[in-house]
Structures are given as structure tokens and as C-alpha cells.
PDB file of C-alpha atoms in Angstrom:
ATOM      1  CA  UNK A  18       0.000   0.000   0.000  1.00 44.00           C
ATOM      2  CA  UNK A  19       1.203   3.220  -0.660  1.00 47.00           C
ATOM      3  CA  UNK A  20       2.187   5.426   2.265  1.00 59.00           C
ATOM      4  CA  UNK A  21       1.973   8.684   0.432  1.00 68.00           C
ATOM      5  CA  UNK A  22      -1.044  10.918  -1.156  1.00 80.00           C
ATOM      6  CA  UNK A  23      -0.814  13.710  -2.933  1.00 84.00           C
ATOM      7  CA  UNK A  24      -2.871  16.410  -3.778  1.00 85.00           C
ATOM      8  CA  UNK A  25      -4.241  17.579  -6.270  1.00 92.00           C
ATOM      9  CA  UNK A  26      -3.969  14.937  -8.414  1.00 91.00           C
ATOM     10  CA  UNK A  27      -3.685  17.467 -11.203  1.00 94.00           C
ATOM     11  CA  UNK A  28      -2.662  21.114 -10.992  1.00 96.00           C
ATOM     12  CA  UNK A  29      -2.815  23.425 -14.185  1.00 96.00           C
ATOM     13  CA  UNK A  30      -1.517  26.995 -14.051  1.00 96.00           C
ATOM     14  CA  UNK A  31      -0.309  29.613 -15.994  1.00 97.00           C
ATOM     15  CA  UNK A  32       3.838  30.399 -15.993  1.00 97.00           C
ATOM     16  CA  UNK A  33       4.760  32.962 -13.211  1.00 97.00           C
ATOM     17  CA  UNK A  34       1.977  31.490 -11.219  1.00 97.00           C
ATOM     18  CA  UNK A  35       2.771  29.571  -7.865  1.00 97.00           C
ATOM     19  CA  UNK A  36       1.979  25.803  -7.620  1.00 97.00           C
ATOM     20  CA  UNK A  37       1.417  24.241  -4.304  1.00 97.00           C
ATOM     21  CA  UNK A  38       1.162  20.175  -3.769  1.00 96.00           C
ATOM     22  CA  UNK A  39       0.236  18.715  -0.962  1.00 96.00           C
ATOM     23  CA  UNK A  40       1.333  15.002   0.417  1.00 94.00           C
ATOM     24  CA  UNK A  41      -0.196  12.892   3.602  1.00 94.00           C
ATOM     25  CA  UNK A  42       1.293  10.081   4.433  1.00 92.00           C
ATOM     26  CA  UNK A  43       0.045   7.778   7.198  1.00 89.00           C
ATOM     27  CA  UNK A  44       2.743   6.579   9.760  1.00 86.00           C
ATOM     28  CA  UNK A  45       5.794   8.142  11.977  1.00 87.00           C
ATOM     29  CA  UNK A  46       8.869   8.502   9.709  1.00 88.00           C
ATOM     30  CA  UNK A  47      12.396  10.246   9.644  1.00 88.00           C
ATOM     31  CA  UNK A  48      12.742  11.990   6.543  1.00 90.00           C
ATOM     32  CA  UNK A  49      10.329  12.893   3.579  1.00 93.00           C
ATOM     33  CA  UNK A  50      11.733  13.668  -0.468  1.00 94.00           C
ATOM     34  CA  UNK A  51       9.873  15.339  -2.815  1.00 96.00           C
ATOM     35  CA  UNK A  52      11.167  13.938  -6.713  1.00 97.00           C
ATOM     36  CA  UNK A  53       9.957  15.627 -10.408  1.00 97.00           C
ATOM     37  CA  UNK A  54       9.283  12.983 -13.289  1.00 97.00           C
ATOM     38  CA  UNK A  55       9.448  14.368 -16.471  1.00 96.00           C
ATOM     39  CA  UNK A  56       7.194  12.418 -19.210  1.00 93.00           C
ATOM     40  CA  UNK A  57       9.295   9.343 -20.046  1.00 90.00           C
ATOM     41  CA  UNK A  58      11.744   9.879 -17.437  1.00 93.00           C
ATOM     42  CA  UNK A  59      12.875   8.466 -14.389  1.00 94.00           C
ATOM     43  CA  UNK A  60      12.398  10.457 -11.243  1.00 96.00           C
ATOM     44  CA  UNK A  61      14.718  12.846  -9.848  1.00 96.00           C
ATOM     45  CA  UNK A  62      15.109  13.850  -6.313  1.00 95.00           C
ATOM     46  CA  UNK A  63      14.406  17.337  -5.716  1.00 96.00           C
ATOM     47  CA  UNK A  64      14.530  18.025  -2.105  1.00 95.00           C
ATOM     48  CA  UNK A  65      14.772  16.165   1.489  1.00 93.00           C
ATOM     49  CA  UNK A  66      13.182  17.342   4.951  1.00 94.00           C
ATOM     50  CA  UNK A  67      13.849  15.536   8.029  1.00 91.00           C
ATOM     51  CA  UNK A  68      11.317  15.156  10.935  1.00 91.00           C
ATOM     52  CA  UNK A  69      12.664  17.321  12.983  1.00 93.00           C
ATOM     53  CA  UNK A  70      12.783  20.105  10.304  1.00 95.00           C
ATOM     54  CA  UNK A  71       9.326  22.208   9.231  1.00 97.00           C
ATOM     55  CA  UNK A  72      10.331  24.220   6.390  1.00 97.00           C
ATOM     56  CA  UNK A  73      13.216  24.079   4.018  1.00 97.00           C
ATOM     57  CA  UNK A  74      14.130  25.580   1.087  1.00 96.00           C
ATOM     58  CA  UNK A  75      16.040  25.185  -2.379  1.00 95.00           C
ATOM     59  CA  UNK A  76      16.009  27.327  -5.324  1.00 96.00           C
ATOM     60  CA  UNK A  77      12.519  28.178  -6.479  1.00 97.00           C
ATOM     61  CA  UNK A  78      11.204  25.331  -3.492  1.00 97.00           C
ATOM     62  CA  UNK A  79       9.349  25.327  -0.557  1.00 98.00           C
ATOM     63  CA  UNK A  80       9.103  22.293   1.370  1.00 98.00           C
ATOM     64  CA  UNK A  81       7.363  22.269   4.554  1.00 98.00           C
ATOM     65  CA  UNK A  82       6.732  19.475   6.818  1.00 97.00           C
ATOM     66  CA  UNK A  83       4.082  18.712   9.538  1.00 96.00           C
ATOM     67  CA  UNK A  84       4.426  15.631  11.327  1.00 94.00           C
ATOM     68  CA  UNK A  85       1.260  16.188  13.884  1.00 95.00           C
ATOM     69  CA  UNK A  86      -1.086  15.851  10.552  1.00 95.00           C
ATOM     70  CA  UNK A  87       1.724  13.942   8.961  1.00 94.00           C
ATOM     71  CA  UNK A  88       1.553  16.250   5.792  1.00 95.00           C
ATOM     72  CA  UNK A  89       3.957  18.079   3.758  1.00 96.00           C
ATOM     73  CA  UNK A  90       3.772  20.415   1.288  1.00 97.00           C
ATOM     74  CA  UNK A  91       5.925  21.213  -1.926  1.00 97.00           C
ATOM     75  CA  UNK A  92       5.271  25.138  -3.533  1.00 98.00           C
ATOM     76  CA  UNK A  93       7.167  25.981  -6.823  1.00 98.00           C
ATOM     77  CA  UNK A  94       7.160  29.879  -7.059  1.00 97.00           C
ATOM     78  CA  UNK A  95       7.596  31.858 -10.172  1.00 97.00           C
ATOM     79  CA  UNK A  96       6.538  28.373 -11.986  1.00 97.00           C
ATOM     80  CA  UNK A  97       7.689  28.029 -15.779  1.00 97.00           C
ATOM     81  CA  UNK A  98       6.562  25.899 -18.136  1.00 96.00           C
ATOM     82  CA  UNK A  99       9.578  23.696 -17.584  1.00 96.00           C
ATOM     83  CA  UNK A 100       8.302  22.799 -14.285  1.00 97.00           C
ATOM     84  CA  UNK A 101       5.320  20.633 -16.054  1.00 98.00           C
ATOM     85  CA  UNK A 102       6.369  17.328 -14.772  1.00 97.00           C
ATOM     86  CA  UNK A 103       4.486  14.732 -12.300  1.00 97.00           C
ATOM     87  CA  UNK A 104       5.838  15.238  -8.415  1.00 97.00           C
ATOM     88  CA  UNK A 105       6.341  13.124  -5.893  1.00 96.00           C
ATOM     89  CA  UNK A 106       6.503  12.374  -2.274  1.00 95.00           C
ATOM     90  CA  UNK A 107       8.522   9.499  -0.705  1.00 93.00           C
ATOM     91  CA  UNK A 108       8.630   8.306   2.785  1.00 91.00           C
ATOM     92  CA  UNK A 109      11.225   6.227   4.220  1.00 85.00           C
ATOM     93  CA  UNK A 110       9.266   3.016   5.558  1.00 71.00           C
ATOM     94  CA  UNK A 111       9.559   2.757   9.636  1.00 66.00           C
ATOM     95  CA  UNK A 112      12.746   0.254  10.127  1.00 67.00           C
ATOM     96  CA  UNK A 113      13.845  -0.531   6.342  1.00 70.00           C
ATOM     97  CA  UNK A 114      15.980   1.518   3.771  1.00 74.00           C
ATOM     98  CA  UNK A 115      13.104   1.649   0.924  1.00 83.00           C
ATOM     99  CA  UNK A 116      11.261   4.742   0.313  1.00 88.00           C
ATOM    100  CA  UNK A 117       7.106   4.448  -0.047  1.00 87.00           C
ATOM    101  CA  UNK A 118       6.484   6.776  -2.831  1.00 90.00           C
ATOM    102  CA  UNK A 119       2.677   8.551  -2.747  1.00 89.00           C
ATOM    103  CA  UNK A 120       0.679   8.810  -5.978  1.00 88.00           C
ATOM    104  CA  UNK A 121       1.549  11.890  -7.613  1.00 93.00           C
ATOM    105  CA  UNK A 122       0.541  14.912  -8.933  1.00 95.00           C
ATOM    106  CA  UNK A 123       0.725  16.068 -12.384  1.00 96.00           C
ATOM    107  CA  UNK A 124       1.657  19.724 -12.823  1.00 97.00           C
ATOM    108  CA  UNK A 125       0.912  21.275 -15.972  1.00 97.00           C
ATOM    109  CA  UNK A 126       2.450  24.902 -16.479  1.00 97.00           C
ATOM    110  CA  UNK A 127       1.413  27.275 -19.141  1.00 96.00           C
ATOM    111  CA  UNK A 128       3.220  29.145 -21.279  1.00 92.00           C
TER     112      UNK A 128
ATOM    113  CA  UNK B  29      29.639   9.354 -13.628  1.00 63.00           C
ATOM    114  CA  UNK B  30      26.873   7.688 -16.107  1.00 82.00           C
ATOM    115  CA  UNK B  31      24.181   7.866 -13.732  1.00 95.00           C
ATOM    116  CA  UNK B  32      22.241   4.741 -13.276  1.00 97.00           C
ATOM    117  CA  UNK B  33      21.991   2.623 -16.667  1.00 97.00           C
ATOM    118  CA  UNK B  34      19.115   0.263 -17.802  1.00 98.00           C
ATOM    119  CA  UNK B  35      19.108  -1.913 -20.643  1.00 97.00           C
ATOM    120  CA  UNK B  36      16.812  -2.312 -22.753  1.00 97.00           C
ATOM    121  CA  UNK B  37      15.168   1.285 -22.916  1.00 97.00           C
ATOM    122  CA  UNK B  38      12.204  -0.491 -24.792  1.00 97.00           C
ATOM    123  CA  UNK B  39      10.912  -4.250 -25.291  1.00 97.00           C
ATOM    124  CA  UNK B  40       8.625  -5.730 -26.944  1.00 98.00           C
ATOM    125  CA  UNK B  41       7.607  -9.781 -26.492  1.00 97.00           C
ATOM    126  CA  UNK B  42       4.731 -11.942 -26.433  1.00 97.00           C
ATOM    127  CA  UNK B  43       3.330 -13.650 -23.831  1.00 97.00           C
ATOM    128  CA  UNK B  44       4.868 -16.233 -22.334  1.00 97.00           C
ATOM    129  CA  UNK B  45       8.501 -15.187 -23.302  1.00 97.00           C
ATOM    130  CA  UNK B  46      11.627 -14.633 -20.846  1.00 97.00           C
ATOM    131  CA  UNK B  47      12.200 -11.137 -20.253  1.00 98.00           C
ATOM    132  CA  UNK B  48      15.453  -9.830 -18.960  1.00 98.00           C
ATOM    133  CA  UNK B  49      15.921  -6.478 -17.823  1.00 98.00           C
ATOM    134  CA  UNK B  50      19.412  -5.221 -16.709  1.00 98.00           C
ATOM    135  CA  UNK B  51      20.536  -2.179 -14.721  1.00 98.00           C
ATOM    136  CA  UNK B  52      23.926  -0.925 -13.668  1.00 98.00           C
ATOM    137  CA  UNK B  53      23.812   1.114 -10.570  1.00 97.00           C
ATOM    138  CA  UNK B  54      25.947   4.322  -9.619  1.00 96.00           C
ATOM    139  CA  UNK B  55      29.509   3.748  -8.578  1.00 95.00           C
ATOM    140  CA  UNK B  56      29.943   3.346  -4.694  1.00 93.00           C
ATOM    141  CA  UNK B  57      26.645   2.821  -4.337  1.00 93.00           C
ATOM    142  CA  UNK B  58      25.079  -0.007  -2.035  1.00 91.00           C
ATOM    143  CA  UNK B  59      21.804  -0.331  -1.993  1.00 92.00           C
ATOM    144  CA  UNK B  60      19.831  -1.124  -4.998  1.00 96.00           C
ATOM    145  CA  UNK B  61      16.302  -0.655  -6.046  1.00 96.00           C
ATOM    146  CA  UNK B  62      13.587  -2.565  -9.244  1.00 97.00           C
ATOM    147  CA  UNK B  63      10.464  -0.061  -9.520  1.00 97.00           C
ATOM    148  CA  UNK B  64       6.966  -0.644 -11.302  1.00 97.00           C
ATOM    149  CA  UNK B  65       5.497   1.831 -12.644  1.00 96.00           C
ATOM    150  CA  UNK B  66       1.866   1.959 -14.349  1.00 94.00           C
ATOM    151  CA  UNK B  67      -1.328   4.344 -14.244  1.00 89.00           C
ATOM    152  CA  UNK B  68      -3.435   1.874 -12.610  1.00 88.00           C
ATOM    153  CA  UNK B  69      -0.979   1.270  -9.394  1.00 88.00           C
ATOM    154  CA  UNK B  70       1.236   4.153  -9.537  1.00 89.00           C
ATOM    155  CA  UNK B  71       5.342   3.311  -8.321  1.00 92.00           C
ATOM    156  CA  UNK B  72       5.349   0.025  -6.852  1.00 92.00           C
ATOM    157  CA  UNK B  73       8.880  -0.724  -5.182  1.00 94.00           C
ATOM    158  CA  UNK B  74       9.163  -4.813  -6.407  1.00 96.00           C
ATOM    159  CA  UNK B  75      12.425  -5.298  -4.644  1.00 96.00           C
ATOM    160  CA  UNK B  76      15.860  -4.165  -3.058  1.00 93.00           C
ATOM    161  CA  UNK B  77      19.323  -4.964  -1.994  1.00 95.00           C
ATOM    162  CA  UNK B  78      21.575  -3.853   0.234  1.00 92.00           C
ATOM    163  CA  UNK B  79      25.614  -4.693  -0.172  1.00 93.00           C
ATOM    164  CA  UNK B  80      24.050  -7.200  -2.886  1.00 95.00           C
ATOM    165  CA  UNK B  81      22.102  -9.318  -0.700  1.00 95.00           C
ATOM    166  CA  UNK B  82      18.034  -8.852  -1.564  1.00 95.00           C
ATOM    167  CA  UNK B  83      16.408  -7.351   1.692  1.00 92.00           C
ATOM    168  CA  UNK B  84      13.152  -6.818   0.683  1.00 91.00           C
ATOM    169  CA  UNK B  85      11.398  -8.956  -1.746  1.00 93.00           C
ATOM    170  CA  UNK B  86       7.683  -8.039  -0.323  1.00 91.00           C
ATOM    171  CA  UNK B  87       6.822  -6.611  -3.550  1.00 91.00           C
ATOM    172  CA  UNK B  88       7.976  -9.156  -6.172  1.00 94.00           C
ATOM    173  CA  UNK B  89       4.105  -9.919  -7.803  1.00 87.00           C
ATOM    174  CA  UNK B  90       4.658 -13.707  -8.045  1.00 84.00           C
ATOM    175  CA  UNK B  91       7.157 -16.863  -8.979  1.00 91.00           C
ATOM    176  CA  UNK B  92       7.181 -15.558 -12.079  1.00 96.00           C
ATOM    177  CA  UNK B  93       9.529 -12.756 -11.267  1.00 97.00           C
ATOM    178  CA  UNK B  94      13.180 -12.892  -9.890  1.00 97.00           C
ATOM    179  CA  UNK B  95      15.935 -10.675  -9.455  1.00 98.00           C
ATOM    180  CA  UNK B  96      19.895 -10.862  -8.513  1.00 97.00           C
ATOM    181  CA  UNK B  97      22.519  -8.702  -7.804  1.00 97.00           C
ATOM    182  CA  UNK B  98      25.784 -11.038  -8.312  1.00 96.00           C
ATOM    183  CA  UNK B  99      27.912  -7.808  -8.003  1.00 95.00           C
ATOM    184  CA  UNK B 100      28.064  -4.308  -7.051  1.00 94.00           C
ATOM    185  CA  UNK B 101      27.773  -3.393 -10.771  1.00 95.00           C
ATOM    186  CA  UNK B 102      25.028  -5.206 -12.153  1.00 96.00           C
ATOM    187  CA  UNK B 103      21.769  -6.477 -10.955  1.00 98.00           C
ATOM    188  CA  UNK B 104      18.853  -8.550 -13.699  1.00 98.00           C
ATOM    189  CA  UNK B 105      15.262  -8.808 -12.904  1.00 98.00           C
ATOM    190  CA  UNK B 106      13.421 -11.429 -14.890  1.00 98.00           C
ATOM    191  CA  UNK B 107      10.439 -12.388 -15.630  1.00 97.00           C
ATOM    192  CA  UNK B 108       9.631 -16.091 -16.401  1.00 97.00           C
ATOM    193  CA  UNK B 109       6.798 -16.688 -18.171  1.00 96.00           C
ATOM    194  CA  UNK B 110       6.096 -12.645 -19.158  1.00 97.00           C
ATOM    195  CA  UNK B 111       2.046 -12.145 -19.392  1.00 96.00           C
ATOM    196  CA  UNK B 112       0.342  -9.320 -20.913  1.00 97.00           C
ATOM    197  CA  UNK B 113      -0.569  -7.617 -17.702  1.00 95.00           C
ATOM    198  CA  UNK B 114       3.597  -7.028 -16.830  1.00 97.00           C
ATOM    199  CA  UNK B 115       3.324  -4.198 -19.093  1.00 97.00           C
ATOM    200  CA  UNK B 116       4.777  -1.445 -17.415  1.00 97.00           C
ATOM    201  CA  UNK B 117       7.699   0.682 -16.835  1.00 97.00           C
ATOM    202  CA  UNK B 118      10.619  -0.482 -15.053  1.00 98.00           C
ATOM    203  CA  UNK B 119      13.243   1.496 -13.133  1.00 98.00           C
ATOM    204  CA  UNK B 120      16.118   0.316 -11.176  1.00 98.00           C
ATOM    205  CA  UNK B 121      17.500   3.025  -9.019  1.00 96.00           C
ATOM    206  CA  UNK B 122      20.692   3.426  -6.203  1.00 95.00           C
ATOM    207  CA  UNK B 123      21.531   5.430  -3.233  1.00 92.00           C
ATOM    208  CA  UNK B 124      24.400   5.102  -0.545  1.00 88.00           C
ATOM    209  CA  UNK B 125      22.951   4.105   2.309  1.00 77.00           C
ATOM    210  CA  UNK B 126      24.028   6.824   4.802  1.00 70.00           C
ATOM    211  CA  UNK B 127      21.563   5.463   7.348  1.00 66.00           C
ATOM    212  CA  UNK B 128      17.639   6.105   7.696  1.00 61.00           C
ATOM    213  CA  UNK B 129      17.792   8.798   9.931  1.00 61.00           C
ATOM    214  CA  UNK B 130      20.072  10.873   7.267  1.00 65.00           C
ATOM    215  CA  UNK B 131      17.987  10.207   4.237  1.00 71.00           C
ATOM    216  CA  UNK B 132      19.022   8.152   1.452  1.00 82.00           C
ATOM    217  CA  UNK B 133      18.298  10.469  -1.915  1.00 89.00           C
ATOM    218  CA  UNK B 134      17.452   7.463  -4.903  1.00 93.00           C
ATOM    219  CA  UNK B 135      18.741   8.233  -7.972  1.00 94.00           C
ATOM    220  CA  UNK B 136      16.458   6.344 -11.174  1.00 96.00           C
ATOM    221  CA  UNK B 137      17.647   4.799 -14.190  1.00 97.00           C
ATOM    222  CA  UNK B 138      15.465   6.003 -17.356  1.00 96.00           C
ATOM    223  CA  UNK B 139      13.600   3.103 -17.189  1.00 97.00           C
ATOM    224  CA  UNK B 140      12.679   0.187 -19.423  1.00 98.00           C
ATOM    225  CA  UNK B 141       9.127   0.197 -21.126  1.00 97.00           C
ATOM    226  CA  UNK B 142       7.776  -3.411 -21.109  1.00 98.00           C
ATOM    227  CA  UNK B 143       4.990  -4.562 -23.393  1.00 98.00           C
ATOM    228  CA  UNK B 144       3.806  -7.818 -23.265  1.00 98.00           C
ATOM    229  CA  UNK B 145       1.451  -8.893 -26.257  1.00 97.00           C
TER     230      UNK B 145
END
């Protein structure tokens, strides 16, 4: 089962606009990634927050964490259309080294 | 360095044929990764290994499937008889394990597209 949700499932905005995804995830963890996936790519890691961390920052990201509601969120500002890519969340999984990725959300940015 | 490699990038085979998929992981990496990816079930994590021993094989879908890692370099997942339904993307993908409560950052392969007629 998949640990991580995201949400929206699909985001459409125009470029200069701010895009905001949201991920919930459902047990106690240590860190949290947020990864792009360009169509027909693999995914690339984009960013890491740790538990003990609740907002961190990198570039044109905003990553913010909230372990009482277990939720995190991911904003791109100034979004271009080179940002259109599907984003993901990833939980490590309680005692093991894999990561529980959640389902997604496609960003679409328009020119 | 390369980045992760995967062999084929695309394959095509009929049902009930061997497939072989191949992936070389980063350099000095140790723990390796086979990913599933289709619409219906999203990224499905099939297996992994650590220092080339398999660690988690939870998510292999049946006997049909098996993986090894006989070196650091190289790891094969298989699939033995291939059905239509194994259609899907596969990526293999390393990190160095620096420990859970550091955070190990995955880097992905480009994937293989599987189709299965």
C-alpha cells in the first residue's frame, strides 16, 4: 500500500503562477523527499526534509513538513513551463531503507 | 559518472517469453532498487538490496519474477513466463545508504518500457 497521497492529483496553471502540492502520508517517519518525473523519465530527487525540520528551502522550493497531521507540502514559485512534470513524495518506511512513494501529482504549467 | 543505466530502454515480447531487464547502478553505491510503474498502481517498489544481498522482496508480484545482484555493478530482474498484464515501466535506481535517519536520496535509471502482447 502506498504510504503517500498527494494532492491535487492534477494542478494546471499559468507560468509565473505559484503551484502548491500537498502530500499525507500515514505513519511516523524520519525523513520525507519530494522527486519531479518528467514524461518518459525516471524520477529525480528534488529536495529532502527531516522530521525534525518544518520548512526548508532550495532554489525556487518550498518544502514544509508537519508531522502532527503527517503532511507536507511542496510550492514551486515563479513556476515556468519547464516545471510541467508529475511530483512526488517518498517516505522512508519505519525500520527498512526503501522509500514508499505517494501517488503523484501532475503539474501542468502554461506558457 | 553515467548515472544509473538500464538496458533495454524499450521491449517488446509476447506472452509467455523470458524477459530480462538489466541495470547498472551508480559507482559506490550499495543499496539497490527494481520499480513498477503503471497508471493503474502508480510506483510500486518490487524489490531491493543492500551490499548485494536482496532485503526486501515483499513486492515481487509472483514466482514468475526474480531478481539478482551477483555484483556491485550489475543487478537482472526477470520475468519467467512474461504475461500481458507485466506491461509497465521499469526502473532500477541506487543510493548510498548513509543510514535512515540521514535520508538516502534514490537516484532512477530512465527506465525500461515493457509490453507484453
Amino acid at each position: 500500500s502506498q504510504q503517500g497521497e498527494e494532492d491535487p492529483q492534477a494542478l494546471s496553471i499559468q507560468e509565473g503562477e505559484n503551484a502548491t502540492m500537498n502530500c499525507s502520508y500515514k505513519t511516523s517517519i524520519n525523513n520525507l523527499q519530494w522527486y519531479r518525473q518528467n514524461s518518459g523519465r525516471g524520477l529525480v530527487h528534488l529536495i529532502l526534509i527531516r522530521s525534525n525540520e518544518r520548512e526548508k528551502h532550495s532554489g525556487r522550493l518550498r518544502v514544509t513538513l508537519d508531522t502532527s497531521k503527517k503532511s507536507s507540502s511542496l510550492l514551486i514559485t515563479a513556476s515556468r513551463a519547464a516545471d510541467t512534470a508529475s511530483y512526488f513524495c517518498a517516505t522512508d518506511a519505519g525500520n527498512t531503507d526503501k522509500l514508499i512513494f505517494g501517488t503523484g501529482t501532475r503539474l501542468q504549467v502554461f506558457p | 559518472d553515467a548515472g544509473v543505466i538500464q538496458s533495454p530502454r524499450h521491449e517488446v515480447t509476447e506472452m509467455g517469453q523470458e524477459v530480462t531487464l538489466r541495470c547498472k547502478p551508480i559507482s559506490g553505491h550499495n543499496s539497490l532498487f527494481w520499480y513498477r510503474q503503471t497508471m493503474m498502481r502508480g510506483l510500486e517498489l518490487l524489490i531491493y538490496f543492500n551490499n548485494n544481498v536482496p532485503i526486501d522482496d515483499s513486492g515481487m508480484p509472483e514466482d514468475r519474477f526474480s531478481a539478482k545482484m551477483p555484483n556491485a555493478s550489475f543487478s537482472t530482474l526477470k520475468i519467467q513466463p512474461s504475461e500481458p498484464r507485466d506491461s509497465a515501466v521499469y526502473f532500477c535506481a541506487s543510493s548510498l545508504d548513509l543510514g535512515r535517519a540521514k535520508g538516502n536520496e534514490q537516484f532512477f535509471g530512465p527506465g525500461t518500457r515493457l509490453t507484453v502482447l
